[in-house]
PDB file of C-alpha atoms in Angstrom:
ATOM      1  CA  MET P 106      89.360  60.699   5.948  1.00 45.00           C
ATOM      2  CA  GLN P 107      91.968  58.996   8.143  1.00 46.00           C
ATOM      3  CA  LEU P 108      89.766  59.421  11.214  1.00 41.00           C
ATOM      4  CA  ALA P 109      86.812  57.790   9.422  1.00 45.00           C
ATOM      5  CA  LEU P 110      89.008  54.844   8.440  1.00 40.00           C
ATOM      6  CA  VAL P 111      90.275  54.402  12.021  1.00 37.00           C
ATOM      7  CA  VAL P 112      86.713  54.539  13.404  1.00 37.00           C
ATOM      8  CA  THR P 113      85.439  52.045  10.796  1.00 40.00           C
ATOM      9  CA  LEU P 114      88.233  49.557  11.484  1.00 38.00           C
ATOM     10  CA  THR P 115      87.780  49.871  15.258  1.00 39.00           C
ATOM     11  CA  VAL P 116      84.017  49.233  15.052  1.00 36.00           C
ATOM     12  CA  ALA P 117      84.553  46.239  12.740  1.00 39.00           C
ATOM     13  CA  ALA P 118      87.097  44.730  15.147  1.00 38.00           C
ATOM     14  CA  LEU P 119      84.814  45.191  18.161  1.00 36.00           C
ATOM     15  CA  LEU P 120      81.813  43.617  16.416  1.00 37.00           C
ATOM     16  CA  ALA P 121      83.688  40.611  15.005  1.00 39.00           C
ATOM     17  CA  PRO P 122      83.045  37.269  16.755  1.00 38.00           C
ATOM     18  CA  PRO P 123      85.763  35.972  19.110  1.00 38.00           C
ATOM     19  CA  ALA P 124      88.527  34.062  17.356  1.00 37.00           C
ATOM     20  CA  SER P 125      87.648  30.852  19.194  1.00 37.00           C
ATOM     21  CA  ARG P 126      84.267  30.780  17.393  1.00 35.00           C
ATOM     22  CA  LEU P 127      85.822  31.518  14.012  1.00 32.00           C
ATOM     23  CA  PHE P 128      88.261  28.647  14.400  1.00 32.00           C
ATOM     24  CA  ALA P 129      85.484  26.309  15.555  1.00 34.00           C
ATOM     25  CA  ALA P 130      83.634  27.014  12.336  1.00 30.00           C
ATOM     26  CA  GLY P 131      86.492  25.523  10.346  1.00 30.00           C
ATOM     27  CA  ALA P 132      88.896  28.382   9.710  1.00 29.00           C
ATOM     28  CA  THR P 133      92.569  27.747  10.276  1.00 28.00           C
ATOM     29  CA  ALA P 134      94.064  29.313  13.384  1.00 30.00           C
ATOM     30  CA  PRO P 135      97.064  31.581  12.812  1.00 29.00           C
ATOM     31  CA  PRO P 136     100.363  30.492  14.387  1.00 28.00           C
ATOM     32  CA  GLY P 137     100.353  30.996  18.161  1.00 30.00           C
ATOM     33  CA  ALA P 138      96.575  31.388  18.413  1.00 30.00           C
ATOM     34  CA  VAL P 139      94.485  29.165  20.634  1.00 30.00           C
ATOM     35  CA  ALA P 140      91.528  27.547  18.905  1.00 29.00           C
ATOM     36  CA  GLY P 141      88.496  25.981  20.531  1.00 30.00           C
ATOM     37  CA  ALA P 142      84.944  24.905  19.804  1.00 28.00           C
ATOM     38  CA  VAL P 143      81.883  26.232  21.571  1.00 29.00           C
ATOM     39  CA  THR P 144      80.249  22.995  22.664  1.00 30.00           C
ATOM     40  CA  GLY P 145      80.553  22.083  26.326  1.00 33.00           C
ATOM     41  CA  ALA P 146      81.386  18.912  28.208  1.00 36.00           C
ATOM     42  CA  ARG P 147      77.652  18.249  28.523  1.00 39.00           C
ATOM     43  CA  PRO P 148      74.894  18.707  25.971  1.00 36.00           C
ATOM     44  CA  ALA P 149      74.517  22.401  25.221  1.00 35.00           C
ATOM     45  CA  ALA P 150      72.421  24.459  27.602  1.00 39.00           C
ATOM     46  CA  ASP P 151      69.427  26.422  26.367  1.00 39.00           C
ATOM     47  CA  ASP P 152      71.845  29.303  25.797  1.00 44.00           C
ATOM     48  CA  ASP P 153      75.471  28.368  25.239  1.00 59.00           C
ATOM     49  CA  THR P 154      76.445  31.656  23.610  1.00 82.00           C
ATOM     50  CA  VAL P 155      79.297  33.541  25.229  1.00 90.00           C
ATOM     51  CA  PRO P 156      79.107  37.329  25.093  1.00 92.00           C
ATOM     52  CA  ALA P 157      82.490  39.029  24.841  1.00 92.00           C
ATOM     53  CA  VAL P 158      82.103  40.821  28.195  1.00 94.00           C
ATOM     54  CA  GLY P 159      85.729  40.399  29.295  1.00 95.00           C
ATOM     55  CA  ARG P 160      87.688  43.595  29.826  1.00 95.00           C
ATOM     56  CA  THR P 161      91.037  42.155  30.942  1.00 95.00           C
ATOM     57  CA  TRP P 162      93.039  38.933  31.036  1.00 96.00           C
ATOM     58  CA  PRO P 163      92.948  37.130  34.412  1.00 97.00           C
ATOM     59  CA  VAL P 164      96.753  37.412  34.669  1.00 96.00           C
ATOM     60  CA  GLY P 165      99.260  39.641  32.924  1.00 92.00           C
ATOM     61  CA  VAL P 166      98.631  41.627  29.753  1.00 89.00           C
ATOM     62  CA  ARG P 167      98.748  38.864  27.141  1.00 89.00           C
ATOM     63  CA  PRO P 168      99.879  35.713  28.978  1.00 93.00           C
ATOM     64  CA  ARG P 169     101.294  32.632  27.291  1.00 91.00           C
ATOM     65  CA  VAL P 170      98.704  29.846  26.965  1.00 90.00           C
ATOM     66  CA  PRO P 171     100.523  26.528  27.579  1.00 87.00           C
ATOM     67  CA  ARG P 172      97.326  24.555  27.011  1.00 81.00           C
ATOM     68  CA  GLY P 173      94.060  25.647  25.419  1.00 80.00           C
ATOM     69  CA  TRP P 174      90.483  24.505  25.753  1.00 72.00           C
ATOM     70  CA  GLU P 175      89.894  20.926  24.607  1.00 78.00           C
ATOM     71  CA  PRO P 176      86.243  19.987  25.188  1.00 75.00           C
ATOM     72  CA  PRO P 177      85.722  16.272  25.848  1.00 72.00           C
ATOM     73  CA  ALA P 178      83.569  14.250  23.473  1.00 70.00           C
ATOM     74  CA  THR P 179      81.514  12.925  26.408  1.00 69.00           C
ATOM     75  CA  VAL P 180      80.664  14.136  29.905  1.00 67.00           C
ATOM     76  CA  TYR P 181      83.391  12.038  31.529  1.00 71.00           C
ATOM     77  CA  GLY P 182      85.753  11.849  28.554  1.00 69.00           C
ATOM     78  CA  PRO P 183      89.300  13.175  28.452  1.00 64.00           C
ATOM     79  CA  GLY P 184      89.828  16.813  27.618  1.00 60.00           C
ATOM     80  CA  HIS P 185      90.799  20.136  29.116  1.00 71.00           C
ATOM     81  CA  ARG P 186      87.862  22.061  30.542  1.00 80.00           C
ATOM     82  CA  GLY P 187      89.430  25.510  30.470  1.00 89.00           C
ATOM     83  CA  VAL P 188      92.683  27.188  29.493  1.00 93.00           C
ATOM     84  CA  ASP P 189      96.003  27.380  31.328  1.00 92.00           C
ATOM     85  CA  LEU P 190      97.669  30.779  31.576  1.00 95.00           C
ATOM     86  CA  ALA P 191     101.349  31.049  32.497  1.00 94.00           C
ATOM     87  CA  ALA P 192     101.679  33.033  35.726  1.00 94.00           C
ATOM     88  CA  ALA P 193     104.307  33.295  38.451  1.00 94.00           C
ATOM     89  CA  PRO P 194     103.434  32.455  42.073  1.00 95.00           C
ATOM     90  CA  GLY P 195     102.240  35.571  43.860  1.00 96.00           C
ATOM     91  CA  ALA P 196     101.061  37.274  40.651  1.00 96.00           C
ATOM     92  CA  PRO P 197      97.716  39.085  40.965  1.00 98.00           C
ATOM     93  CA  VAL P 198      94.635  37.386  39.513  1.00 98.00           C
ATOM     94  CA  ARG P 199      91.880  39.691  38.252  1.00 98.00           C
ATOM     95  CA  ALA P 200      88.178  39.327  37.517  1.00 98.00           C
ATOM     96  CA  VAL P 201      87.767  39.435  33.733  1.00 97.00           C
ATOM     97  CA  ALA P 202      84.348  41.096  33.975  1.00 97.00           C
ATOM     98  CA  ASP P 203      81.925  42.545  36.522  1.00 98.00           C
ATOM     99  CA  GLY P 204      80.202  40.021  38.748  1.00 98.00           C
ATOM    100  CA  ARG P 205      79.731  38.447  42.177  1.00 98.00           C
ATOM    101  CA  VAL P 206      82.092  36.026  43.911  1.00 98.00           C
ATOM    102  CA  SER P 207      80.094  32.791  44.145  1.00 98.00           C
ATOM    103  CA  PHE P 208      82.902  30.789  45.798  1.00 98.00           C
ATOM    104  CA  ALA P 209      86.242  31.563  47.425  1.00 98.00           C
ATOM    105  CA  GLY P 210      87.925  28.697  49.222  1.00 96.00           C
ATOM    106  CA  ARG P 211      89.712  25.380  48.838  1.00 95.00           C
ATOM    107  CA  VAL P 212      88.691  22.389  46.735  1.00 92.00           C
ATOM    108  CA  ALA P 213      90.793  19.216  46.979  1.00 89.00           C
ATOM    109  CA  GLY P 214      93.607  21.247  48.537  1.00 90.00           C
ATOM    110  CA  LYS P 215      93.609  23.939  45.812  1.00 92.00           C
ATOM    111  CA  GLY P 216      92.571  27.548  46.226  1.00 95.00           C
ATOM    112  CA  VAL P 217      89.629  28.333  43.947  1.00 96.00           C
ATOM    113  CA  VAL P 218      87.741  31.543  43.183  1.00 98.00           C
ATOM    114  CA  SER P 219      84.528  31.554  41.121  1.00 98.00           C
ATOM    115  CA  VAL P 220      82.783  34.679  39.837  1.00 98.00           C
ATOM    116  CA  GLU P 221      79.245  34.806  38.400  1.00 98.00           C
ATOM    117  CA  LEU P 222      79.297  37.363  35.592  1.00 98.00           C
ATOM    118  CA  ALA P 223      76.680  40.118  35.701  1.00 96.00           C
ATOM    119  CA  GLY P 224      74.125  40.357  32.898  1.00 94.00           C
ATOM    120  CA  THR P 225      74.992  37.044  31.226  1.00 95.00           C
ATOM    121  CA  GLY P 226      71.658  35.245  31.438  1.00 93.00           C
ATOM    122  CA  ASP P 227      70.040  32.579  33.597  1.00 93.00           C
ATOM    123  CA  PRO P 228      71.934  30.658  34.711  1.00 94.00           C
ATOM    124  CA  PRO P 229      74.717  33.234  34.543  1.00 96.00           C
ATOM    125  CA  LEU P 230      78.138  32.498  33.129  1.00 97.00           C
ATOM    126  CA  ARG P 231      80.613  31.581  35.855  1.00 97.00           C
ATOM    127  CA  THR P 232      84.389  31.911  35.641  1.00 97.00           C
ATOM    128  CA  THR P 233      86.741  29.842  37.813  1.00 96.00           C
ATOM    129  CA  TYR P 234      90.386  30.435  38.674  1.00 97.00           C
ATOM    130  CA  GLU P 235      92.805  27.995  40.358  1.00 95.00           C
ATOM    131  CA  PRO P 236      95.169  27.632  42.174  1.00 94.00           C
ATOM    132  CA  VAL P 237      94.443  31.060  43.638  1.00 96.00           C
ATOM    133  CA  ARG P 238      94.673  32.392  47.190  1.00 97.00           C
ATOM    134  CA  ALA P 239      91.488  34.481  47.412  1.00 98.00           C
ATOM    135  CA  SER P 240      91.631  38.107  48.553  1.00 98.00           C
ATOM    136  CA  VAL P 241      87.850  38.576  48.249  1.00 98.00           C
ATOM    137  CA  PRO P 242      85.099  36.889  50.265  1.00 98.00           C
ATOM    138  CA  GLN P 243      82.226  34.876  48.877  1.00 97.00           C
ATOM    139  CA  GLY P 244      79.345  37.197  47.989  1.00 98.00           C
ATOM    140  CA  ALA P 245      81.562  40.199  47.195  1.00 98.00           C
ATOM    141  CA  GLU P 246      80.717  42.294  44.134  1.00 98.00           C
ATOM    142  CA  VAL P 247      83.760  42.748  41.890  1.00 98.00           C
ATOM    143  CA  THR P 248      84.479  44.839  38.815  1.00 98.00           C
ATOM    144  CA  ALA P 249      86.475  43.975  35.704  1.00 97.00           C
ATOM    145  CA  GLY P 250      90.184  44.210  36.461  1.00 97.00           C
ATOM    146  CA  GLU P 251      89.747  44.019  40.238  1.00 98.00           C
ATOM    147  CA  VAL P 252      92.265  41.768  41.990  1.00 98.00           C
ATOM    148  CA  ILE P 253      90.496  38.717  43.436  1.00 98.00           C
ATOM    149  CA  GLY P 254      93.561  36.831  44.648  1.00 98.00           C
ATOM    150  CA  THR P 255      97.119  35.762  43.922  1.00 97.00           C
ATOM    151  CA  VAL P 256      98.580  32.731  42.172  1.00 96.00           C
ATOM    152  CA  GLU P 257      99.468  29.997  44.673  1.00 94.00           C
ATOM    153  CA  ALA P 258     102.869  28.324  44.444  1.00 89.00           C
ATOM    154  CA  GLY P 259     101.451  24.793  44.594  1.00 78.00           C
ATOM    155  CA  GLY P 260      98.411  22.993  43.263  1.00 70.00           C
ATOM    156  CA  SER P 261      98.907  23.694  39.568  1.00 71.00           C
ATOM    157  CA  HIS P 262      98.550  20.823  37.096  1.00 78.00           C
ATOM    158  CA  CYS P 263     100.956  22.560  34.684  1.00 80.00           C
ATOM    159  CA  THR P 264     104.641  21.675  34.394  1.00 79.00           C
ATOM    160  CA  ALA P 265     105.403  25.370  35.121  1.00 84.00           C
ATOM    161  CA  PRO P 266     103.341  27.698  37.357  1.00 88.00           C
ATOM    162  CA  CYS P 267     100.008  28.590  35.782  1.00 92.00           C
ATOM    163  CA  VAL P 268      96.408  29.550  36.461  1.00 94.00           C
ATOM    164  CA  HIS P 269      93.655  27.291  35.163  1.00 94.00           C
ATOM    165  CA  TRP P 270      90.819  29.534  33.917  1.00 95.00           C
ATOM    166  CA  GLY P 271      87.440  27.926  33.358  1.00 94.00           C
ATOM    167  CA  LEU P 272      84.007  29.054  32.173  1.00 95.00           C
ATOM    168  CA  LEU P 273      80.660  27.388  32.779  1.00 91.00           C
ATOM    169  CA  ARG P 274      76.979  28.040  32.243  1.00 94.00           C
ATOM    170  CA  GLY P 275      75.218  25.770  34.703  1.00 91.00           C
ATOM    171  CA  GLY P 276      77.039  22.445  34.264  1.00 87.00           C
ATOM    172  CA  THR P 277      78.200  23.114  30.710  1.00 88.00           C
ATOM    173  CA  TYR P 278      81.859  23.971  30.156  1.00 90.00           C
ATOM    174  CA  LEU P 279      82.570  26.663  27.575  1.00 91.00           C
ATOM    175  CA  ASP P 280      85.681  28.265  26.101  1.00 92.00           C
ATOM    176  CA  PRO P 281      86.787  31.093  28.426  1.00 95.00           C
ATOM    177  CA  LEU P 282      88.718  32.786  25.618  1.00 93.00           C
ATOM    178  CA  ALA P 283      85.344  33.534  24.008  1.00 93.00           C
ATOM    179  CA  LEU P 284      84.797  36.080  26.807  1.00 95.00           C
ATOM    180  CA  LEU P 285      87.566  38.264  25.411  1.00 94.00           C
ATOM    181  CA  PRO P 286      86.727  40.686  22.586  1.00 93.00           C
ATOM    182  CA  PRO P 287      89.050  40.573  19.558  1.00 91.00           C
ATOM    183  CA  TRP P 288      90.837  43.807  20.502  1.00 87.00           C
ATOM    184  CA  LEU P 289      91.903  42.203  23.790  1.00 86.00           C
ATOM    185  CA  LEU P 290      92.440  38.653  22.542  1.00 80.00           C
ATOM    186  CA  HIS P 291      94.841  39.731  19.803  1.00 77.00           C
ATOM    187  CA  ARG P 292      96.120  42.997  21.215  1.00 61.00           C
ATOM    188  CA  GLY P 293      99.644  43.725  20.092  1.00 55.00           C
ATOM    189  CA  PRO P 294     101.996  46.501  21.131  1.00 50.00           C
ATOM    190  CA  SER P 295     100.504  49.978  21.399  1.00 51.00           C
ATOM    191  CA  ARG P 296     100.976  52.247  18.384  1.00 54.00           C
ATOM    192  CA  LEU P 297     100.619  55.993  18.076  1.00 53.00           C
ATOM    193  CA  LEU P 298      98.075  57.026  15.461  1.00 55.00           C
ATOM    194  CA  PRO P 299      98.276  60.399  13.757  1.00 57.00           C
ATOM    195  CA  VAL P 300      95.646  62.975  14.589  1.00 56.00           C
ATOM    196  CA  LEU P 301      94.167  64.800  11.588  1.00 59.00           C
ATOM    197  CA  GLY P 302      96.419  67.681  10.677  1.00 56.00           C
ATOM    198  CA  VAL P 303      99.011  66.891  13.362  1.00 51.00           C
ATOM    199  CA  PRO P 304     102.095  65.055  12.042  1.00 54.00           C
ATOM    200  CA  LEU P 305     103.849  62.591  14.327  1.00 51.00           C
ATOM    201  CA  PRO P 306     107.241  63.775  15.610  1.00 55.00           C
TER     202      PRO P 306
END
């Protein structure tokens, strides 16, 4: 009975839409959560859906988000086209999902790594990370959780060191937090669950 309940709750959590979409639909975000809409900086592409293919955070286990995604009202309007994740200089930066490195180099003096995510349509979803000193070359195939670089000490637009994490489909900016499934987005501390017939010590 307990096992069936655990399995049911796990399946329900995995199939639920990412929190960023729930909040965009008008629900109130719980304290500490980051809310965002799913429209991009440009008119929506033919497919602006974001599959929850992420298997890890780009930095840390559950990093602090100093600033969330704030899509601009117009193409050139003010906003924040990604999310900022608190991260110390030298910290490893990981690919959130399987894909191919489409760019690894410097843009306006900042280190940038972009990864096209496998199996996410045409054009594919593309994640960007900056300021990051790349440890992978352009064209490299990477897997979820693989280190693609380290956080650079300079070049951040945050008041404290951070990584700016972006997501695009073509020229349309999307909420990168939508890549993370609910179990990863809201993961709390690990808990031991009892096994049928075996009491916990």
